[in-house]
């Protein structure tokens, strides 16, 4: 299980993006992380992963999460990713196998097969030899998801993975994530579309610069909690 204790993210200059988050999360579930723009969703992932200035403690199976770096996949929010790097879609996905290989070892047949399979799973086989700079936003996003899949990670963190995907691709990706959770992996998805929360997630984590609530969707994704998270009146929430 993933345990987050008193996690705070405070950026240089002193901005307190997130304060005192405590979470005790189960394995084998798809978690949705929700909150308004600027509420600290990306900071929560980065704080958990040690990629932002954070205090507090994060453990997985009772050990510091750092020890599971090779078993962790992370897809950054798209606007932060450099697409000008001159590699093909296939090479980009193959990079997902590097951490498990160890220092200076080259990917072999097994890794290449896994990369092709992952490209197929996101319906990108036809584009495997295309330079990533020549892919559309949605195609590139699927390549990045394939790269996260191919790592065979236990912990999968995706920051708004559906941005730029059409409905069909989005459905494909969420099915893949659900299958990974069913196989025991833990999947964390920063998400902003409230309409799909009930379909997509087992549990939600509602944040607004601190933890508002978390737990199973049917218990926690309530009008009152949503209103509190988004600073709205609950009468204005219709679904
Ligand atoms: P969200 O993902 O929910 O939109 P973020 O976690 O990206 O929110 O950001 C939360 C707050 O922290 C925002 O006000 C943002 O401007 C600020 N912030 C994010 N990254 C940095 C950074 N590297 N330095 C300073 N402030 C940052
Ligand atoms: Mg964000």
Short mmCIF file of N, CA and C in Angstrom, two decimals, residues 1-5 7 23-25 27 47-48 56-68 155 157 188:
data_model
loop_
_atom_site.label_atom_id
_atom_site.label_comp_id
_atom_site.label_asym_id
_atom_site.label_seq_id
_atom_site.Cartn_x
_atom_site.Cartn_y
_atom_site.Cartn_z
N UNK A 1 0.83 -1.22 0.00
CA UNK A 1 0.00 0.00 0.00
C UNK A 1 0.85 1.26 0.00
N UNK A 2 0.29 2.34 -0.52
CA UNK A 2 0.99 3.62 -0.59
C UNK A 2 0.52 4.51 0.56
N UNK A 3 1.48 4.96 1.34
CA UNK A 3 1.14 5.78 2.50
C UNK A 3 1.82 7.14 2.40
N UNK A 4 1.01 8.18 2.49
CA UNK A 4 1.50 9.55 2.43
C UNK A 4 1.25 10.18 3.79
N UNK A 5 2.33 10.66 4.42
CA UNK A 5 2.18 11.23 5.76
C UNK A 5 2.64 12.68 5.79
N UNK A 7 2.36 15.30 3.96
CA UNK A 7 3.09 15.80 2.78
C UNK A 7 2.72 17.26 2.50
N UNK A 23 -2.57 10.23 3.31
CA UNK A 23 -3.34 9.26 2.52
C UNK A 23 -2.85 7.86 2.86
N UNK A 24 -3.79 6.94 2.89
CA UNK A 24 -3.45 5.54 3.14
C UNK A 24 -4.16 4.76 2.04
N UNK A 25 -3.45 4.41 0.98
CA UNK A 25 -4.10 3.94 -0.25
C UNK A 25 -3.83 2.47 -0.49
N UNK A 27 -3.58 -1.07 -2.88
CA UNK A 27 -3.06 -1.45 -4.20
C UNK A 27 -4.20 -1.99 -5.06
N UNK A 47 5.21 15.78 -5.48
CA UNK A 47 5.63 15.65 -4.08
C UNK A 47 5.79 14.18 -3.69
N UNK A 48 4.84 13.36 -4.13
CA UNK A 48 4.91 11.92 -3.85
C UNK A 48 6.17 11.32 -4.47
N UNK A 56 7.58 15.71 4.56
CA UNK A 56 6.65 14.63 4.89
C UNK A 56 7.27 13.31 4.48
N UNK A 57 6.43 12.27 4.48
CA UNK A 57 6.97 10.93 4.28
C UNK A 57 6.05 10.15 3.33
N UNK A 58 6.65 9.49 2.34
CA UNK A 58 5.88 8.67 1.42
C UNK A 58 6.49 7.27 1.37
N UNK A 59 5.68 6.27 1.70
CA UNK A 59 6.20 4.90 1.68
C UNK A 59 5.29 4.00 0.85
N UNK A 60 5.89 2.97 0.26
CA UNK A 60 5.14 1.96 -0.47
C UNK A 60 5.55 0.61 0.11
N UNK A 61 4.58 -0.17 0.49
CA UNK A 61 4.84 -1.46 1.15
C UNK A 61 5.82 -1.30 2.31
N UNK A 62 5.69 -0.16 3.00
CA UNK A 62 6.48 0.07 4.19
C UNK A 62 7.90 0.57 3.96
N UNK A 63 8.29 0.77 2.70
CA UNK A 63 9.63 1.24 2.38
C UNK A 63 9.53 2.61 1.69
N UNK A 64 10.58 3.44 1.76
CA UNK A 64 10.52 4.73 1.06
C UNK A 64 10.22 4.53 -0.43
N UNK A 65 9.36 5.37 -0.98
CA UNK A 65 8.94 5.18 -2.37
C UNK A 65 10.13 5.26 -3.34
N UNK A 66 11.16 5.98 -2.95
CA UNK A 66 12.38 6.10 -3.78
C UNK A 66 12.93 4.72 -4.17
N UNK A 67 12.79 3.76 -3.26
CA UNK A 67 13.33 2.42 -3.52
C UNK A 67 12.58 1.70 -4.64
N UNK A 68 11.42 2.27 -5.03
CA UNK A 68 10.62 1.64 -6.08
C UNK A 68 10.67 2.42 -7.39
N UNK A 155 3.47 1.10 -9.69
CA UNK A 155 2.84 2.38 -9.38
C UNK A 155 2.83 3.22 -10.66
N UNK A 157 1.55 6.82 -12.29
CA UNK A 157 1.04 8.17 -12.05
C UNK A 157 0.88 8.88 -13.38
N UNK A 188 -2.82 6.12 -10.55
CA UNK A 188 -3.24 7.44 -10.06
C UNK A 188 -3.37 8.39 -11.24
#
